[in-house]
CSV table of C-alpha atoms in Angstrom, one decimal:
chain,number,residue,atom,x,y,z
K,1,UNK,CA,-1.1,-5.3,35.2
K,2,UNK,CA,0.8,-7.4,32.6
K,3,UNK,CA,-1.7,-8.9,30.4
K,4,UNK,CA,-0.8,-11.8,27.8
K,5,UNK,CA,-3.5,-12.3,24.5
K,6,UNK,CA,-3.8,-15.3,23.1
K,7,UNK,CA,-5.5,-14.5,19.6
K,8,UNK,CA,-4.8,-16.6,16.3
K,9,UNK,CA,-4.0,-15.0,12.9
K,10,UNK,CA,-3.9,-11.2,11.7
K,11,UNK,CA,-5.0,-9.2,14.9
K,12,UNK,CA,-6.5,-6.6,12.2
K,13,UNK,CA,-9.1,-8.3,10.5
K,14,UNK,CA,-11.9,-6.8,10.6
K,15,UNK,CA,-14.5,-9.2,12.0
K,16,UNK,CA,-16.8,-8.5,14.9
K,17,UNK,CA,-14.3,-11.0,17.5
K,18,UNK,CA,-11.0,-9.5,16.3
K,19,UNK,CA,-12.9,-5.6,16.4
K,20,UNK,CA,-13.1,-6.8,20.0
K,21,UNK,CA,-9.6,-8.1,20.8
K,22,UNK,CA,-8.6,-4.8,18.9
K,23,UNK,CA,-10.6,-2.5,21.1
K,24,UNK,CA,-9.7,-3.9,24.6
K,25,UNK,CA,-5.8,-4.5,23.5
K,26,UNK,CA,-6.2,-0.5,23.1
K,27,UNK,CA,-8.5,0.2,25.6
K,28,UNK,CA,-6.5,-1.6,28.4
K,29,UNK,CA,-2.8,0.4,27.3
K,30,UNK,CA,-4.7,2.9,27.3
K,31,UNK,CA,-5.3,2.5,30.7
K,32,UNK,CA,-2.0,2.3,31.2
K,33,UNK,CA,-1.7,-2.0,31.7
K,34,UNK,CA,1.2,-3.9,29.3
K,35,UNK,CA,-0.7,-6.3,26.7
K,36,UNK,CA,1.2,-8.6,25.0
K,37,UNK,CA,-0.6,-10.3,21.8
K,38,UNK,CA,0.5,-14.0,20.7
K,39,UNK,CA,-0.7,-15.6,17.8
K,40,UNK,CA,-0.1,-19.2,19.7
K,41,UNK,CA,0.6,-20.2,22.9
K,42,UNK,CA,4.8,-19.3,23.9
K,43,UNK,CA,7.2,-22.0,25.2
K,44,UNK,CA,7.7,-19.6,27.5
K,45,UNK,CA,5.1,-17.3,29.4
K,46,UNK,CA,6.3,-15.1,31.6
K,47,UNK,CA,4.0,-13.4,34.2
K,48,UNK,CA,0.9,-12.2,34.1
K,49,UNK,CA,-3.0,-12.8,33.5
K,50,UNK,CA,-3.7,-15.1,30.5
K,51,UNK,CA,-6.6,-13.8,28.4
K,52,UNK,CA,-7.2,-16.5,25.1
K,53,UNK,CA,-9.6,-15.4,22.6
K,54,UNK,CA,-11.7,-18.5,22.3
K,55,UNK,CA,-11.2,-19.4,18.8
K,56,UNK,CA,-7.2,-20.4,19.9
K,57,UNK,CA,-8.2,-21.7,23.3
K,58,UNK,CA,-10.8,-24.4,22.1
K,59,UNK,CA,-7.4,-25.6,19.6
K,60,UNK,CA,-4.7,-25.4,22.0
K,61,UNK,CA,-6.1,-28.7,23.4
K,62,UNK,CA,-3.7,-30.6,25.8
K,63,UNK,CA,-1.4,-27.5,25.7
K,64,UNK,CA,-4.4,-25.2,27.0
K,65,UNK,CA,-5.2,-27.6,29.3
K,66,UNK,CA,-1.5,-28.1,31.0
K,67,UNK,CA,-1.8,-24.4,31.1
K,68,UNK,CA,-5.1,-24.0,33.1
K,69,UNK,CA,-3.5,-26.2,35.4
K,70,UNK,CA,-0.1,-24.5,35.9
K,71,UNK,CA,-2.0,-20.8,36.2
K,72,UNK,CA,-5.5,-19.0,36.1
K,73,UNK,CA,-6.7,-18.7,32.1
K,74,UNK,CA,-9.6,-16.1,31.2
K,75,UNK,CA,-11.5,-16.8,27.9
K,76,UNK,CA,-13.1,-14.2,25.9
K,77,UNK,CA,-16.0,-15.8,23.6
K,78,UNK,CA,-17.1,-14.5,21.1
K,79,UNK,CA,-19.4,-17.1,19.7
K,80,UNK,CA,-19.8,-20.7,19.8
K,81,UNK,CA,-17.8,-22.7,17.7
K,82,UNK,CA,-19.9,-25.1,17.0
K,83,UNK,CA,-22.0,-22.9,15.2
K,84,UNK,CA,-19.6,-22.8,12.3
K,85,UNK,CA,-17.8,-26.2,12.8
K,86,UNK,CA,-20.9,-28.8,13.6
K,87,UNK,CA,-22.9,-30.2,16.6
K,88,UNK,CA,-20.3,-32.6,16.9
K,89,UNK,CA,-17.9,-29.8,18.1
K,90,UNK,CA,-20.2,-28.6,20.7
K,91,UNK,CA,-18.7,-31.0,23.8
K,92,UNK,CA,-15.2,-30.6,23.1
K,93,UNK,CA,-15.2,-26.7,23.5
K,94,UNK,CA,-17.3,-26.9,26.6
K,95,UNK,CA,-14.5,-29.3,27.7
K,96,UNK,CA,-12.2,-26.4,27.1
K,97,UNK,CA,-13.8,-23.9,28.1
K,98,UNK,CA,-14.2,-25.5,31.3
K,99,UNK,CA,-10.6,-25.9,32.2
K,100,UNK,CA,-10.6,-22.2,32.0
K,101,UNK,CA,-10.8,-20.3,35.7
K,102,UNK,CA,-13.5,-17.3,34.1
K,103,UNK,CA,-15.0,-16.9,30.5
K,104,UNK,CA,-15.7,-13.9,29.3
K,105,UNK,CA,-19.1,-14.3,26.4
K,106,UNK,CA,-19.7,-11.2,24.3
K,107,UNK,CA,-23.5,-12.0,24.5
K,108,UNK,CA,-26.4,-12.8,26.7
K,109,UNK,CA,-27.2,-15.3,23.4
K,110,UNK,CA,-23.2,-16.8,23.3
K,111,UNK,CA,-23.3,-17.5,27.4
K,112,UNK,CA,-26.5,-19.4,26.7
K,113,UNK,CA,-25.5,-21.2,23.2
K,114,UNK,CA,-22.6,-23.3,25.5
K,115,UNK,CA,-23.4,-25.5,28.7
K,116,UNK,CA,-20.3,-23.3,30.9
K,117,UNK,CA,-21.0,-20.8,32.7
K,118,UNK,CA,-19.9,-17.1,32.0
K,119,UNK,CA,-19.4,-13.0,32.5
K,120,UNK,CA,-21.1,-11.0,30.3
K,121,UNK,CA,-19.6,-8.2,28.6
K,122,UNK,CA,-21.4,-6.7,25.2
K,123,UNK,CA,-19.2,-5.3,22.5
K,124,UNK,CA,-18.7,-1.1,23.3
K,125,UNK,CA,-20.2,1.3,21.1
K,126,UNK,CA,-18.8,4.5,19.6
K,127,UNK,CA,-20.5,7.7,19.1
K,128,UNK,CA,-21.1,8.7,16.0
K,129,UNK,CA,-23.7,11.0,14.1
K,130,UNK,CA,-27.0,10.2,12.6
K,131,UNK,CA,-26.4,8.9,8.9
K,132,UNK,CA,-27.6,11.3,6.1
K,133,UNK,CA,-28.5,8.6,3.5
K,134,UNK,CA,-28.7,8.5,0.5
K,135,UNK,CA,-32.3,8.8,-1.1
K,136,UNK,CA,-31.6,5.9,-3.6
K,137,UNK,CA,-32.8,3.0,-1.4
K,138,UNK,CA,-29.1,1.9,-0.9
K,139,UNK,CA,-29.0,-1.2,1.6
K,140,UNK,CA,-25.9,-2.0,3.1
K,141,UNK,CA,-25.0,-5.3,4.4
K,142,UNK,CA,-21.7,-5.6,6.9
K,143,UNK,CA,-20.6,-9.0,7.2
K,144,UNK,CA,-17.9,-11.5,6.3
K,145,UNK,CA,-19.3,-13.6,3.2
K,146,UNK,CA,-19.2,-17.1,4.7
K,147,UNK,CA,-22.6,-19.4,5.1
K,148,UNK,CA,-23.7,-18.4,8.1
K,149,UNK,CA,-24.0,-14.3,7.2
K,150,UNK,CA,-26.8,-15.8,4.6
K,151,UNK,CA,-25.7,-13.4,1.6
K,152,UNK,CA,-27.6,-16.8,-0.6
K,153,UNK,CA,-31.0,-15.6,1.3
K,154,UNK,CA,-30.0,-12.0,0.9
K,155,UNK,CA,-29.4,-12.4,-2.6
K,156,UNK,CA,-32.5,-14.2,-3.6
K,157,UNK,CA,-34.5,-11.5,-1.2
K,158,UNK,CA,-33.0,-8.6,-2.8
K,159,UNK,CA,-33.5,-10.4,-6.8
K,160,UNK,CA,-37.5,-10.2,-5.6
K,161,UNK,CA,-37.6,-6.9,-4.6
K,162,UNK,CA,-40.3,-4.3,-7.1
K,163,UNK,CA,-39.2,-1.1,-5.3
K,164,UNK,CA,-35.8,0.8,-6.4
K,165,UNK,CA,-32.7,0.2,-4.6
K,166,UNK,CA,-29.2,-0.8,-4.8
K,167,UNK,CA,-27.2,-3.2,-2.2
K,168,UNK,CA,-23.8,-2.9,-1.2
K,169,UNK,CA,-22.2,-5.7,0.6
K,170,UNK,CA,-19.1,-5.0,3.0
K,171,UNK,CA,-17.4,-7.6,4.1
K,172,UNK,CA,-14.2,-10.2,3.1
K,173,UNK,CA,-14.8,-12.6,0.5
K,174,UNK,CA,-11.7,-14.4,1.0
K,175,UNK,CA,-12.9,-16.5,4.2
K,176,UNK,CA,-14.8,-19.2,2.1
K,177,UNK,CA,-13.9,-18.4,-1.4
K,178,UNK,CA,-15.4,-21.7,-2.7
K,179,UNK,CA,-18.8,-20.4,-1.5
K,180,UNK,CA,-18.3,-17.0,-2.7
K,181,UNK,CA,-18.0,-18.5,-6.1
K,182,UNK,CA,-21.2,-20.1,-5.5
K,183,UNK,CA,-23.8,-16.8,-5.3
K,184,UNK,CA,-25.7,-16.1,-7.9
K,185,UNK,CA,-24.8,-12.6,-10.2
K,186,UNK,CA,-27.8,-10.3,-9.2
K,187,UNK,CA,-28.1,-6.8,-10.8
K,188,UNK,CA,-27.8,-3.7,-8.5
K,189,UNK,CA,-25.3,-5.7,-5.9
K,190,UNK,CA,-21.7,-4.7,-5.4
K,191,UNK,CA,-19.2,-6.0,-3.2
K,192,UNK,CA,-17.1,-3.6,-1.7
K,193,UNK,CA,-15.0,-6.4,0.2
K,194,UNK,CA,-13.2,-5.8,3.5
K,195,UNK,CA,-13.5,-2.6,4.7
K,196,UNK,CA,-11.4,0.0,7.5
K,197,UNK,CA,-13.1,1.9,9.8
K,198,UNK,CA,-13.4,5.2,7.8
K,199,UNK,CA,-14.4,3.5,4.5
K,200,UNK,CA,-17.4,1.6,6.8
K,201,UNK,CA,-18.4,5.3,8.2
K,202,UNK,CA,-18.8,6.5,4.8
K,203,UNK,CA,-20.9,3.5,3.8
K,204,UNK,CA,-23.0,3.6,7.3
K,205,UNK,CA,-23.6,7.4,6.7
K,206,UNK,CA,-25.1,7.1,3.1
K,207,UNK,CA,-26.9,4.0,3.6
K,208,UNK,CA,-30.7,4.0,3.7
K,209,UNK,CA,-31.3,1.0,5.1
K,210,UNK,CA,-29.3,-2.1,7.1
K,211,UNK,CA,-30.0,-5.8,6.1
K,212,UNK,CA,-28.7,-8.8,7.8
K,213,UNK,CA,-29.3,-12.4,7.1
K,214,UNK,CA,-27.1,-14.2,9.1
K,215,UNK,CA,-28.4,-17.9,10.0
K,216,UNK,CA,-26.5,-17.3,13.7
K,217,UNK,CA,-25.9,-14.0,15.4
K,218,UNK,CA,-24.2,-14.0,18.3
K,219,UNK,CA,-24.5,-10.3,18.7
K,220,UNK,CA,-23.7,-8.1,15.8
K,221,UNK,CA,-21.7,-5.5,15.8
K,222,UNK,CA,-22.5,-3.8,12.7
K,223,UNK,CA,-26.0,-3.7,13.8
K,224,UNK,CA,-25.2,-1.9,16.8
K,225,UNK,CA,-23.6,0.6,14.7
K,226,UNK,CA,-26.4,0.9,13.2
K,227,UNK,CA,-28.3,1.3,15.9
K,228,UNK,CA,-25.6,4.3,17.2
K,229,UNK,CA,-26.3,6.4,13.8
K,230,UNK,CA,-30.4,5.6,13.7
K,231,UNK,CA,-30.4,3.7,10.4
K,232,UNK,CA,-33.0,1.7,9.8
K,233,UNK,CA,-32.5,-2.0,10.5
K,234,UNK,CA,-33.8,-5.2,8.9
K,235,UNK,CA,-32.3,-8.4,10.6
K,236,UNK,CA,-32.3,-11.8,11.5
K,237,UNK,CA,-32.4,-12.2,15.5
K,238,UNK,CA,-29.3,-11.5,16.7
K,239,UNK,CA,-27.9,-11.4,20.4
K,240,UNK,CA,-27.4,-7.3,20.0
K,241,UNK,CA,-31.5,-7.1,20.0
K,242,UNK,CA,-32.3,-9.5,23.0
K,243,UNK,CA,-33.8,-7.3,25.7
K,244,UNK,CA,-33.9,-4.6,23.8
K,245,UNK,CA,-36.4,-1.8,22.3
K,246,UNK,CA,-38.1,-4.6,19.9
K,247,UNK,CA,-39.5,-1.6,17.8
K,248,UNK,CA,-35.8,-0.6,16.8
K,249,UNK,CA,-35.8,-2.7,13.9
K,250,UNK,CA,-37.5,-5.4,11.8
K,251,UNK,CA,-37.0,-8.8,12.5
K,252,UNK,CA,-37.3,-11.4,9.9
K,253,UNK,CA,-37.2,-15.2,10.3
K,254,UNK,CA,-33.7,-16.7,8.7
K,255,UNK,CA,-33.5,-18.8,5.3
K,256,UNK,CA,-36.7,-17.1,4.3
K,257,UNK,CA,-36.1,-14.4,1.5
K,258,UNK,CA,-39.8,-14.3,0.8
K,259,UNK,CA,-40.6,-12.6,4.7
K,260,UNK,CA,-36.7,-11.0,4.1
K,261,UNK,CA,-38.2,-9.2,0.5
K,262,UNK,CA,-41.6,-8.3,2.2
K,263,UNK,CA,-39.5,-6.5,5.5
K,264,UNK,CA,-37.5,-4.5,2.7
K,265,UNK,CA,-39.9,-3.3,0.4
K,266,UNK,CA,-42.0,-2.1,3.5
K,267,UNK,CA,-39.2,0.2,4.5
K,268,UNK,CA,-37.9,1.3,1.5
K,269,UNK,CA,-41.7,2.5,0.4
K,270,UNK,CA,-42.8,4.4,3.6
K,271,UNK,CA,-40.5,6.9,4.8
K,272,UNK,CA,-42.8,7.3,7.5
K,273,UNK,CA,-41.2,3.5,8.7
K,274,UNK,CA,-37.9,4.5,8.1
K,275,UNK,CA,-38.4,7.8,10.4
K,276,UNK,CA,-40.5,5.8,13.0
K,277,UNK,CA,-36.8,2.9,13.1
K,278,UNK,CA,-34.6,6.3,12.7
K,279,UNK,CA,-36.1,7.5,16.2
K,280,UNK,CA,-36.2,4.3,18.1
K,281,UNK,CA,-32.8,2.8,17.0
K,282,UNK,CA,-31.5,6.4,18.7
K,283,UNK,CA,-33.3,5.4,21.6
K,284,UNK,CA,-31.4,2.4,22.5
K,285,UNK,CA,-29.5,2.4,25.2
K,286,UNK,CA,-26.0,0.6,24.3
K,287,UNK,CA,-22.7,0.7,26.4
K,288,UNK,CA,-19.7,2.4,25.2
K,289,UNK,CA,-15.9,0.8,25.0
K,290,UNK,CA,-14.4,2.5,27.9
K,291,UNK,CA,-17.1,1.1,30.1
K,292,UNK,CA,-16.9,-2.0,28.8
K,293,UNK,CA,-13.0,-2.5,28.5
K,294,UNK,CA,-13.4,-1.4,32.6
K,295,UNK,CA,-15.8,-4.2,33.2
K,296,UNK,CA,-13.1,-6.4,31.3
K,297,UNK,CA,-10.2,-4.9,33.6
K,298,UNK,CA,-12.3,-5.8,37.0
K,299,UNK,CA,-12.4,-9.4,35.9
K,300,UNK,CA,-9.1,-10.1,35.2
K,301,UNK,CA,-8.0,-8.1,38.5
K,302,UNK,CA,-10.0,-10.5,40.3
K,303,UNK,CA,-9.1,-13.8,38.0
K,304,UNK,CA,-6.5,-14.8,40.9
K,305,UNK,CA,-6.8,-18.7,40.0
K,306,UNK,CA,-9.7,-19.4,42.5
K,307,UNK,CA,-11.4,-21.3,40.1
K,308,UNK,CA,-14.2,-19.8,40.5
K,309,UNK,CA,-17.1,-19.2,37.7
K,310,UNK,CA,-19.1,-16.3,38.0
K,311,UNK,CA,-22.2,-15.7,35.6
K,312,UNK,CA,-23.6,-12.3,35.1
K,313,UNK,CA,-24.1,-9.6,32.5
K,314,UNK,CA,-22.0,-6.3,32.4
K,315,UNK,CA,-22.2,-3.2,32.8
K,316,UNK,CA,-24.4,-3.6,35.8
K,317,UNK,CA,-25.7,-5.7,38.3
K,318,UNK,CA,-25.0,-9.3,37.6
K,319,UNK,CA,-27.8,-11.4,36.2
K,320,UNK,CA,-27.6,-15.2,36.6
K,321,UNK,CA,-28.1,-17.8,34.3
């Protein structure tokens, strides 16, 4: 199967949606299948199944539409773009994501954010082993520094905190520099900026704790990392926790440092917490990539240009929405 990705800009950033891209791009050669990555829609497309990453296929516009019509399109969301760009943005993807013959959300929480109906297929996990920590009450926060991660909540939570620790942010600050430049200075904070995968091991493994504020979580990839090596989590909601072992983590409400400083101090001053998070975060069942990238390679087998929409949640039975 000759397989053509749309995906916009530098296919190795290191954000959860272009993780993803990354992972199935490999995981499908690997499978032995020809994937062929564009940065914008060719002139020229020769044959094969169309897969558009859905931050390109909400902007192609009247091109993406003269597509859909000529030839089946599948659409791999990763999260609403609204979310970022405004309410007012919320129609016009739907439109687009409409035109498209199957879309592909990476989240129970996605599928339901947009009025189109989808295929579910959760990010893959790798295995990896428990994290040995640190003993200092370092917290580590993975996640691009834009608004809606909520470092300015983080921040202020972590300036409150009477217990020792240390915080180390991963994650590009070149997204929304104006922003960046808008944080306060806190003592004990670092930012370690974008990082590859076997600098983020390193920090995963000697992490004591993992803190997320993000106003919007579509899923959260980082978390589910997290999750993988039994670190201790302490989170906004996010789509990675829906249906899932509640006791895996604390939960916090976002824009509220005050219940964000209260859910840290707790776990950095009872080891018996952290242990009690350490067992259950093992105990969560998450799928791996191969599974999912074979979920992925069913769908676009079957995207033949029927039109039709299928809803459901992979790996297993389908679940309708």
């Amino acid at each position: 199967m000759r397989v053509h990705l749309l995906c916009p800009g530098d296919p190795t950033q290191r954000t959860g949606g272009y993780l993803y891209d990354a992972r199935l791009v490999q995981g499908l050669r690997d499978r032995g299948h020809e994937v062929l990555v564009h940065p914008d829609l060719p002139e020229a497309l020769p044959d094969g199944v169309v897969l558009a990453d859905g931050l390109l296929w909400t902007a192609l516009g009247e091109r993406g539409a003269r597509l859909a019509a000529e030839r089946p399109v599948a659409v791999l969301l990763h999260s609403p773009l609204w979310r970022e760009a405004g309410p007012h943005a919320r129609i016009p993807e739907e439109q687009a994501l409409r035109r498209a013959a199957l879309v592909i959300a990476t989240s129970a929480r996605t599928a339901a954010d947009l009025d189109v109906a989808s295929v579910i297929v959760e990010p893959g996990t790798d295995p990896a082993p428990p994290a040995r920590g640190s003993g200092t009450g370092r917290l580590l926060c993975v996640a691009t520094v834009t608004p809606r991660k909520g470092h300015d909540v983080l921040l202020e939570a972590v300036r409150r905190l009477r217990v020792p620790h240390e915080l180390r942010c991963a994650g590009s600050l070149e997204r929304d520099t104006g922003w960046v430049a808008g944080l306060p200075e806190v003592p004990g904070v670092r930012w370690l900026g974008e990082l590859d995968g076997p600098a983020l091991a390193r920090e995963l493994d000697a992490a004591d704790v993992v803190v997320h504020a993000a106003r919007y979580e579509g899923w959260g990839m980082a978390l589910a990392e997290a999750l993988v090596r039994g670190l201790p989590v302490v989170s906004t909601p996010a789509g990675l926790f829906d249906g899932r072992d509640p006791g895996c983590r604390l939960e916090v409400p976002p824009d509220d440092p005050g219940a964000l400083a209260s859910a840290l101090e707790r776990v950095l001053g009872s080891p018996e917490l952290r242990a009690t998070l350490r067992e259950r975060a093992l105990g969560v069942p998450l799928p791996t990539w191969p599974e999912q990238v074979a979920a992925i390679e069913a769908l676009l087998r079957g995207c033949d240009g029927s039109g039709t929409r299928r809803t459901g949640r992979s790996p297993g039975p389908p679940a309708r929405r």
